[in-house]
Coordinates of C-alpha atoms and ligand atoms in Angstrom, one line a residue:
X21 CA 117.5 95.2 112.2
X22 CA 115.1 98.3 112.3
X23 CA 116.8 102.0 112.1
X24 CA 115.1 103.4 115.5
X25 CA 117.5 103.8 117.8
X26 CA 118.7 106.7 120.6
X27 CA 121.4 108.9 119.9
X28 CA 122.4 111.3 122.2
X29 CA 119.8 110.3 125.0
X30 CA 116.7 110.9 122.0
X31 CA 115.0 108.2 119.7
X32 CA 116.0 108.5 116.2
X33 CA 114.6 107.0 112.9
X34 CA 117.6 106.7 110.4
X35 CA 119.5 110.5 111.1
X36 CA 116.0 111.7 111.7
X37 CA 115.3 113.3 115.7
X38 CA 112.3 112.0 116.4
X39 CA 111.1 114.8 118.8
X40 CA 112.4 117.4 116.8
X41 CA 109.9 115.8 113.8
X42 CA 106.8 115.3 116.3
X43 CA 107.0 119.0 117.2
X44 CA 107.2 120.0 113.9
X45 CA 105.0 118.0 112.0
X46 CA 101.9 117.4 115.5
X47 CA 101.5 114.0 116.7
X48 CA 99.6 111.2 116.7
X49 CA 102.5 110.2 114.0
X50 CA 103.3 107.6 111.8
X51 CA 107.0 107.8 110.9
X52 CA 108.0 105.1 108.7
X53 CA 112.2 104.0 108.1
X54 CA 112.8 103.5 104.0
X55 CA 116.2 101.8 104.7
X56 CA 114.3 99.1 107.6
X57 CA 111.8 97.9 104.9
X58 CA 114.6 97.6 102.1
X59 CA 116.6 95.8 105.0
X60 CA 113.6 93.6 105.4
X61 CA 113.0 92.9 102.1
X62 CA 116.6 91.6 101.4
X63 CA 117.5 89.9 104.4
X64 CA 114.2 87.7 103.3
X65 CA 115.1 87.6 99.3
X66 CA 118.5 86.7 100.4
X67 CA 117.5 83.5 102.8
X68 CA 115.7 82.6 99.8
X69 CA 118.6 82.7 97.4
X70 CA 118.5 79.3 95.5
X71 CA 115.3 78.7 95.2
X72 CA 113.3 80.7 92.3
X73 CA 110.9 82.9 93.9
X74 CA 109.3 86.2 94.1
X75 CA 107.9 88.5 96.6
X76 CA 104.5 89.5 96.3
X77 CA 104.1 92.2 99.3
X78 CA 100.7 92.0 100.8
X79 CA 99.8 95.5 100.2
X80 CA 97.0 95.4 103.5
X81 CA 100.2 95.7 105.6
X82 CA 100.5 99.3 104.6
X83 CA 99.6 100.6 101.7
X84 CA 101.1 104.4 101.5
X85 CA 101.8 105.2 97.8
X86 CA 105.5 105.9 99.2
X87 CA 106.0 102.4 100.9
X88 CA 104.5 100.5 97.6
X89 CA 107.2 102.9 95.4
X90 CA 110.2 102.0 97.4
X91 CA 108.9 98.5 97.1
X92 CA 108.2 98.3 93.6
X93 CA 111.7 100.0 92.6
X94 CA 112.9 96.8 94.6
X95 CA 111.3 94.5 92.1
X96 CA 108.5 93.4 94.7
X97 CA 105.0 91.8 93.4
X98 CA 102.0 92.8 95.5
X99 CA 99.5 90.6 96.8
X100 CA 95.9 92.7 96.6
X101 CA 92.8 92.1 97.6
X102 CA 90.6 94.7 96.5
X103 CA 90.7 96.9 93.4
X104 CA 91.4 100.2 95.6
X105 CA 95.0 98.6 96.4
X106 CA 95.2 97.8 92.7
X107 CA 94.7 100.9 92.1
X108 CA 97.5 102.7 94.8
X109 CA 99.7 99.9 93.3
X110 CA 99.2 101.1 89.5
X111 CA 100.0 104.5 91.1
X112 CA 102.7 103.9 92.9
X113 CA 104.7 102.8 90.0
X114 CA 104.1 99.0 90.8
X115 CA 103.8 96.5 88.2
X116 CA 99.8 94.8 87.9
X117 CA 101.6 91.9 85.6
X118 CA 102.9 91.3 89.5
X119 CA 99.8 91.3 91.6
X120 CA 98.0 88.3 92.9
X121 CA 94.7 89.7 93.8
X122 CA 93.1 87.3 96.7
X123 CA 90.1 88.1 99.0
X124 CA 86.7 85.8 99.2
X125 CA 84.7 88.5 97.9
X126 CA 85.7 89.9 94.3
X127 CA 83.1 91.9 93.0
X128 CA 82.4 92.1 88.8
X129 CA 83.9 95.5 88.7
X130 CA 87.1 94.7 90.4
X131 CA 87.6 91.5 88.7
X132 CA 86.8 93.6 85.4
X133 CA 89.4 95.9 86.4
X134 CA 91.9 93.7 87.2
X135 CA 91.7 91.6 83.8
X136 CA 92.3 95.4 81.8
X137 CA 95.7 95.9 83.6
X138 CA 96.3 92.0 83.1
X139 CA 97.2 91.1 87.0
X140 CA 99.4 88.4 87.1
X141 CA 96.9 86.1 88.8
X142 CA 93.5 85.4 90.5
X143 CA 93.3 83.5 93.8
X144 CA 90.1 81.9 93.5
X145 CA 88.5 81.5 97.0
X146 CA 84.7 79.7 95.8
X147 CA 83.7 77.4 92.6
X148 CA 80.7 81.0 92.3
X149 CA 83.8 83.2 92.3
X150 CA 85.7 81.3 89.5
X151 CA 82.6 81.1 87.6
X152 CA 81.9 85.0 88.2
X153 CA 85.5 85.8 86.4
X154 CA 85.5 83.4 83.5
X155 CA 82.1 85.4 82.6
X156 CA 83.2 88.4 83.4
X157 CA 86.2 87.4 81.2
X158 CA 84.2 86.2 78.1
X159 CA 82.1 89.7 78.6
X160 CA 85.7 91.6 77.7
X161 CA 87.3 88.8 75.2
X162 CA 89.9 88.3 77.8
X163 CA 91.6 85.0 79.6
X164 CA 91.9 85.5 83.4
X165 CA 94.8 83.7 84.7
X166 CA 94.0 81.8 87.9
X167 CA 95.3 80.0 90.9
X168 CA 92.8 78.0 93.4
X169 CA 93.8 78.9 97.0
X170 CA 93.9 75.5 98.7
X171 CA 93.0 75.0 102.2
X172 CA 95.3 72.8 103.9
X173 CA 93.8 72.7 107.4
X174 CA 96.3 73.1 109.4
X175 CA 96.8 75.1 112.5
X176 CA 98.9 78.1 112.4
X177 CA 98.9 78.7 116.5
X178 CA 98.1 82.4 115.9
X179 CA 95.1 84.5 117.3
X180 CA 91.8 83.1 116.1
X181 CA 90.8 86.3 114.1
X182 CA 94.2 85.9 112.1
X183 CA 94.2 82.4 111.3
X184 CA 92.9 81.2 107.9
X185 CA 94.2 78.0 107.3
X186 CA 91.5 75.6 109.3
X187 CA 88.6 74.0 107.4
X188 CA 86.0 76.4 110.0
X189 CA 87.6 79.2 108.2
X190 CA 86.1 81.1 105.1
X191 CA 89.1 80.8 103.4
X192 CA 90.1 78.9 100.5
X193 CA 88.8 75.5 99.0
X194 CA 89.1 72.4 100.9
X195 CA 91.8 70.0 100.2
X196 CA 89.6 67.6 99.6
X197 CA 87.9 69.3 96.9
X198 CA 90.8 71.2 94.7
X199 CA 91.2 68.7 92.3
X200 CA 88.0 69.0 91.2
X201 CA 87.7 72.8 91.2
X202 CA 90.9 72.8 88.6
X203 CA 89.0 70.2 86.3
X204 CA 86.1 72.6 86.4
X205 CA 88.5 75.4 86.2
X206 CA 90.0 73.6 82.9
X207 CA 86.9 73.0 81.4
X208 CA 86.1 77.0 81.9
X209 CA 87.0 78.5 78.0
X210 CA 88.1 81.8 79.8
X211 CA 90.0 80.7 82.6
X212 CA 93.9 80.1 82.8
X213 CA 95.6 77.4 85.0
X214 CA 98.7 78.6 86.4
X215 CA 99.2 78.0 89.9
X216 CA 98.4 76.8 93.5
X217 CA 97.8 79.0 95.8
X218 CA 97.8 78.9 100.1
X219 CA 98.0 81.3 103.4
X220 CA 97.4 79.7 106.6
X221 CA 97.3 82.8 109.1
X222 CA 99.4 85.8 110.1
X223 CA 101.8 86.4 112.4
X224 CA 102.8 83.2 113.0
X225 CA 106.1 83.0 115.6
X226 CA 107.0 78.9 115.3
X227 CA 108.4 77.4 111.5
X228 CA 106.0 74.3 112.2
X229 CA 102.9 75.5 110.9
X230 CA 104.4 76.3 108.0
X231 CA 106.1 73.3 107.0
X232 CA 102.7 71.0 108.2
X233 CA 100.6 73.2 105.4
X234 CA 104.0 72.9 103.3
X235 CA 103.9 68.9 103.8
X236 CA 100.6 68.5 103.4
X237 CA 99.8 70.8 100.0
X238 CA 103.2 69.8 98.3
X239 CA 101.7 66.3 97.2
X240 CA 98.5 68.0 95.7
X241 CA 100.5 70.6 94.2
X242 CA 102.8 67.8 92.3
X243 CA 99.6 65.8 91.5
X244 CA 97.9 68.7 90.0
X245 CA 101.0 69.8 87.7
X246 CA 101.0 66.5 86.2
X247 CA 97.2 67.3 85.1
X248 CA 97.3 71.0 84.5
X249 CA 99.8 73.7 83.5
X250 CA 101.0 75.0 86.9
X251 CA 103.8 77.4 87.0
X252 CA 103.8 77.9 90.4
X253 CA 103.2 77.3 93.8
X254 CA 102.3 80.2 96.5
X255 CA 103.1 80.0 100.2
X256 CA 101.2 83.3 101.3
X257 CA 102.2 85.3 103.9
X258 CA 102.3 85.0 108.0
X259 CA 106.0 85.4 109.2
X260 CA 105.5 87.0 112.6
X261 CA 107.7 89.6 114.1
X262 CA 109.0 90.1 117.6
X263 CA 106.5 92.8 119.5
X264 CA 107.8 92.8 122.7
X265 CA 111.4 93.4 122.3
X266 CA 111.1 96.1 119.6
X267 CA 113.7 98.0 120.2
X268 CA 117.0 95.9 121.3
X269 CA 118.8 96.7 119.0
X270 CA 117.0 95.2 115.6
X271 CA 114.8 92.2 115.6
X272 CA 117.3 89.7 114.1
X273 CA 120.2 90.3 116.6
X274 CA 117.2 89.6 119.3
X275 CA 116.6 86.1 117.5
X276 CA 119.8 84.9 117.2
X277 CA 121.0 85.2 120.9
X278 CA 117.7 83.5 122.1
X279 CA 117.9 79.5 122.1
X280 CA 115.1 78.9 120.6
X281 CA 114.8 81.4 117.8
X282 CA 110.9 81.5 116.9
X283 CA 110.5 82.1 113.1
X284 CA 113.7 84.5 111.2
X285 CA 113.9 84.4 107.2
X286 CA 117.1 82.2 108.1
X287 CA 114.7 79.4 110.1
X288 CA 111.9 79.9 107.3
X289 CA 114.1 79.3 104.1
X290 CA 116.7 76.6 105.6
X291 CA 112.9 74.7 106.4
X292 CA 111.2 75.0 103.5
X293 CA 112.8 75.8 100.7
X294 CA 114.4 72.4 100.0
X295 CA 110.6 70.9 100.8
X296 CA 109.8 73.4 97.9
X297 CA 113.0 72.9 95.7
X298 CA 111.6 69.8 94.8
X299 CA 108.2 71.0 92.6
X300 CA 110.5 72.6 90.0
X301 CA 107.7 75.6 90.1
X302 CA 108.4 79.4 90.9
X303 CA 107.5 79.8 94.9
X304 CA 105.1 82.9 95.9
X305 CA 105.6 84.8 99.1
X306 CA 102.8 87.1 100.4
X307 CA 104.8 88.7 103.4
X308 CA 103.0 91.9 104.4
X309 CA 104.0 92.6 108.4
X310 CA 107.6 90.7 108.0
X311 CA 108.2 94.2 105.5
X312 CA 106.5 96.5 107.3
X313 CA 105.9 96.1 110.9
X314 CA 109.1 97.4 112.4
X315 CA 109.3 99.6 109.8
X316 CA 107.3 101.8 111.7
X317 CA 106.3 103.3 114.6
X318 CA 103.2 106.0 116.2
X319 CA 104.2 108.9 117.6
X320 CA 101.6 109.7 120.4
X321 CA 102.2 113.2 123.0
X322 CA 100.5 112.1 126.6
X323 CA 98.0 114.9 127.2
X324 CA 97.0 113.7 130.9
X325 CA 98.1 111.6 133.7
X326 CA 94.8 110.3 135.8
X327 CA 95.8 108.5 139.4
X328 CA 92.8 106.5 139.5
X329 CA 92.1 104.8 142.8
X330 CA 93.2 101.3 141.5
X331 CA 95.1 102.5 138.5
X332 CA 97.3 104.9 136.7
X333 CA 95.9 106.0 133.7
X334 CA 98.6 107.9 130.7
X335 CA 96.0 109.4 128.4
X336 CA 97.5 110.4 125.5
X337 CA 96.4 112.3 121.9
X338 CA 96.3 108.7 119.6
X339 CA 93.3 106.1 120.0
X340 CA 91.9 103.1 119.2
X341 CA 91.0 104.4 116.0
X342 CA 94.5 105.0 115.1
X343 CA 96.3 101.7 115.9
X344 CA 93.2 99.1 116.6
X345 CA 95.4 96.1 117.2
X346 CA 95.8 96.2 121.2
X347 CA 92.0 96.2 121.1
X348 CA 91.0 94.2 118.1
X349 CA 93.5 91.2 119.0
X350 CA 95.4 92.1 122.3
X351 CA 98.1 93.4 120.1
X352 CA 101.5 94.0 122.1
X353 CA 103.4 97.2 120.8
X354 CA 106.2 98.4 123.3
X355 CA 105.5 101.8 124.5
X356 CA 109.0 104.0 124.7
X357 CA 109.5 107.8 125.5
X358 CA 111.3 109.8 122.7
X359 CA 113.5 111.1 125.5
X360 CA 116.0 107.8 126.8
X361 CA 116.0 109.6 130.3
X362 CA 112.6 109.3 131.1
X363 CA 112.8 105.2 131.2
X364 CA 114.4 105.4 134.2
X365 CA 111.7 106.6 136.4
X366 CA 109.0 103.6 136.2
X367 CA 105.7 102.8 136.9
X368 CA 102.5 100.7 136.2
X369 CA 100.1 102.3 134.4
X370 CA 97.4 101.4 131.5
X371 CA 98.2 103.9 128.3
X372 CA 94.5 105.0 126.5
X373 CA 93.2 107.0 123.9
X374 CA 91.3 109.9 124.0
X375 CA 87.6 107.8 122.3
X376 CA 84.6 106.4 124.0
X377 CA 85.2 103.3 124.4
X378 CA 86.8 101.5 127.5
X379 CA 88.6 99.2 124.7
X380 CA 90.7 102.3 123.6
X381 CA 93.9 101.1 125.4
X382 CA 97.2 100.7 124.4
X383 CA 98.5 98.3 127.4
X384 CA 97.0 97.8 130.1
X385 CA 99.1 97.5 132.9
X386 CA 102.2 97.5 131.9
X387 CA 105.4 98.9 133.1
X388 CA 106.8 101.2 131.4
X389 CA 108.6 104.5 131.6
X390 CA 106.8 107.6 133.6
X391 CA 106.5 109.6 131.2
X392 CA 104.4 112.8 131.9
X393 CA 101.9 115.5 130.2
X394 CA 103.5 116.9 127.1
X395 CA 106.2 113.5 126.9
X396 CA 106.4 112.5 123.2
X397 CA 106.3 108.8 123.5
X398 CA 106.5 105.9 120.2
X399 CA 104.3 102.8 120.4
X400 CA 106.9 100.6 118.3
X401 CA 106.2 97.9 115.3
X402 CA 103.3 100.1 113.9
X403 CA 104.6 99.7 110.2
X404 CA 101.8 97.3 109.4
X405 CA 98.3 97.0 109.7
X406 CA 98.3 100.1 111.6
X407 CA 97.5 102.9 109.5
X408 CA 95.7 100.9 107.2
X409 CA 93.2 99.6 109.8
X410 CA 92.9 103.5 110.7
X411 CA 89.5 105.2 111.2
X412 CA 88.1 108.2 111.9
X413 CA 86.2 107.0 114.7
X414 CA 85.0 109.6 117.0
X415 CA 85.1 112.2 114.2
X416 CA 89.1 112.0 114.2
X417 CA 91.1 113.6 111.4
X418 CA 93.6 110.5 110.1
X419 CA 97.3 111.2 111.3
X420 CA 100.0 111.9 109.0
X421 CA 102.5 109.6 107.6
X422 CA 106.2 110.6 107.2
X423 CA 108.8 108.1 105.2
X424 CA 112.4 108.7 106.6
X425 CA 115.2 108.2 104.0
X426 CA 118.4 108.8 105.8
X427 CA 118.7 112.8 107.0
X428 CA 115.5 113.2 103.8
X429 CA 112.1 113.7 105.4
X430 CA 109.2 113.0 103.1
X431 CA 105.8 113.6 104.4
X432 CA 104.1 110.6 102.4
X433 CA 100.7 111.4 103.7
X434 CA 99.2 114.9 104.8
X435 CA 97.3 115.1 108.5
X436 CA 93.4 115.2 107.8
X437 CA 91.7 118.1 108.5
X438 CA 88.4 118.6 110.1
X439 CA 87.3 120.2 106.3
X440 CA 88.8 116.9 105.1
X441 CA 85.8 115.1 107.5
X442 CA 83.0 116.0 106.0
X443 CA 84.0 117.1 102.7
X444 CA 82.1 113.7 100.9
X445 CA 79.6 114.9 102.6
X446 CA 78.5 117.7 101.3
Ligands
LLP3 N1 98.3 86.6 102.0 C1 97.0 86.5 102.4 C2 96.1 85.8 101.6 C3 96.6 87.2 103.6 O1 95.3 87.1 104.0 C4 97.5 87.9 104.4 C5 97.1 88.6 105.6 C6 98.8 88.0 103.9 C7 99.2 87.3 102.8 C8 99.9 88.8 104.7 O2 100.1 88.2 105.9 P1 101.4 88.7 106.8 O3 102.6 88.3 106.1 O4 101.3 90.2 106.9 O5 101.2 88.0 108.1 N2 95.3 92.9 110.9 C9 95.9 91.7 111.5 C10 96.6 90.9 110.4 C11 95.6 90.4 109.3 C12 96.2 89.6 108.2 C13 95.3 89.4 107.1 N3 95.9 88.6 106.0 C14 96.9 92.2 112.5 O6 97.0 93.4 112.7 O7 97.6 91.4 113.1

């Protein structure tokens, strides 16, 4: 369940009006729910109850110093993959003994950094990379605990650019080759054995993915916990949510009336964790957009309507470079007016952006409500990988970010100014 709903004819997020907050605070809008990711974070923790686990939020998903605070008071790890979300995580109140810091491309300083606040875990992604932290290790008289990210091969049925589990992918070492990397690995004096580590792809809608990489790692995993000390086993990330349907009336309502329900927390657990139960390790999750995604949405006030000869164009004041996902992978985000009444005039149109580029769209078309000039309207599930794949693209200032908590309005990240633009710069 997500907390957007209408009440009284005008969408709210918890007791927040939505319409009275975009006047107020200017659109293009994020406006994030603090009760829908707690919600999300539960209902997952609690279709996991049995088998010992722990969350490690992948902190690309959205990484406002507000969201990682709510989720750290929750008792949520983080999965990083750079030392700048290290760093929002240390400042957000979040534990570093709960990071797993991933990411092909580690650089000496981060990896130095990370070792100081002693991370919980490395996820080592090359045989040069392990080699690069056990020195940079031995340079500060320190151990660096690691895990080798396993590749299992396996098909996760998601968009190309988001898939990371096939051997054509960067990621990871090849099955074929792990149990040699953790020999080196033991023989390195600085390096620490304690886990396995995989991720096949991201937003992935079917269970069978998941248990194939499942089935096929859990018999490495055992064989290399005979050899080495492993404590656990990580499963990554990648449970998809439902675009298209964003707001009947919460997610997991819309799953459990459908036949065939495509991936819930209920689907996920009841399939793998009595797979998992059987390694006797602790079990890693790396959900980022199962948190997140609905936990958000963009606020966006049309500014024109264009009646072109073969389409209808709604050009409104938020653009590619504030929500890249319809362009970068034909992301679907449902496209609702703040005002209920104005869905029931429709019509076909393509929504855009005001930037340069003829891939600033947000659907092309679609129907959806006519909403006109001035019309507030929400492009829905933009809690993750939204913001944080902001830019500012066409010299456009980064929109604000307000956390809802009930009737409390929190602005959690100030509007940029033009000042703000070119400040570095001088
Ligand atoms: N763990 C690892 C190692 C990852 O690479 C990712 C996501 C996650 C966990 C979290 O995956 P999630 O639970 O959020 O699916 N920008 C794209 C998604 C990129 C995902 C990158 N890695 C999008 O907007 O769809």
């Amino acid at each position: 369940m997500h907390q957007f709903h209408y009440r009284k004819g005008i969408l709210h997020c918890e007791e927040v009006n939505l319409q009275a907050l975009a006047e107020e605070h200017g659109t293009p809008l994020y406006v994030y729910s603090a009760q829908t990711f707690r919600d999300n974070y539960h209902r997952l923790t609690q279709a996991l109850e049995g088998l010992d686990h722990q969350i490690a939020y992948a902190v690309k998903a959205n990484s406002n110093l507000s969201v990682l605070g709510l989720l750290a008071e929750l008792g949520s790890g983080f999965d990083i993959v750079s030392g700048g979300e290290l760093f929002r995580v240390i400042k957000a109140g979040g534990d570093p003994k709960l990071c797993s810091f991933a990411g092909v491309g580690k650089t000496a300083e981060e990896i130095s950094y990370a070792l100081e606040h002693e991370i919980h875990c490395f996820n080592i992604e090359s045989v040069a990379e392990l080699e690069l932290i056990n020195k940079v290790a031995e340079g500060i008289g320190a151990t660096a605990p690691i895990a080798v990210r396993i590749n299992p091969n396996v098909d996760a049925r998601t968009h190309e650019y988001i898939s990371t589990g096939k051997a054509e992918n960067k990621f990871g070492i090849d099955y074929a080759a792990a149990s040699e990397v953790y020999q080196h690995a033991a023989n390195l004096p600085h390096i620490q054995i304690k886990g396995v580590q995989m991720h096949i792809g991201s937003q992935l809608t079917s269970v069978t993915p998941f248990v194939e990489a499942v089935e096929r790692v859990i018999p490495l995993v055992a064989e290399l916990k005979s050899v080495h000390d492993i404590e656990f086993f990580s499963i990554g990330g990648g449970i998809g949510i439902i675009y298209d349907a964003a707001l009947a009336s919460g997610q997991q309502d819309w799953w459990d009336q459908h036949d065939e329900p495509p991936l819930s927390p209920v689907v996920y657990a009841n399939e793998l964790a009595p797979r998992l139960q059987s390694l006797g390790l602790k079990i890693l999750l790396e959900p980022g957009r199962y948190i997140s995604g609905n936990a958000g949405v963009l606020l966006t006030t049309c500014l024109y309507e264009k009646k072109g000869h073969a389409k209808t164009f709604k050009i409104v004041d938020a653009g590619m470079n504030d929500l890249i996902r319809p362009a970068l992978y034909q992301g679907h985000h449902e496209i609702i007016p703040l005002r209920e009444d104005d869905a029931s005039t429709r019509v076909t149109a393509d929504v855009v952006g005001p930037i340069c580029e003829s891939g600033d769209f947000f659907c092309q078309d679609r129907e959806l409500a006519d909403f006109k000039a001035n019309d507030i309207i929400a492009l829905m599930s933009a809690g993750a990988y939204s913001f944080t794949m902001a830019s500012n693209y066409n010299s456009r200032p980064l929109p604000a970010e307000i956390l809802i908590e009930g009737t409390q309005v929190t602005v959690a990240r100030q509007r940029q100014s033009w000042d703000d633009l070119i400040a570095p710069e001088l």
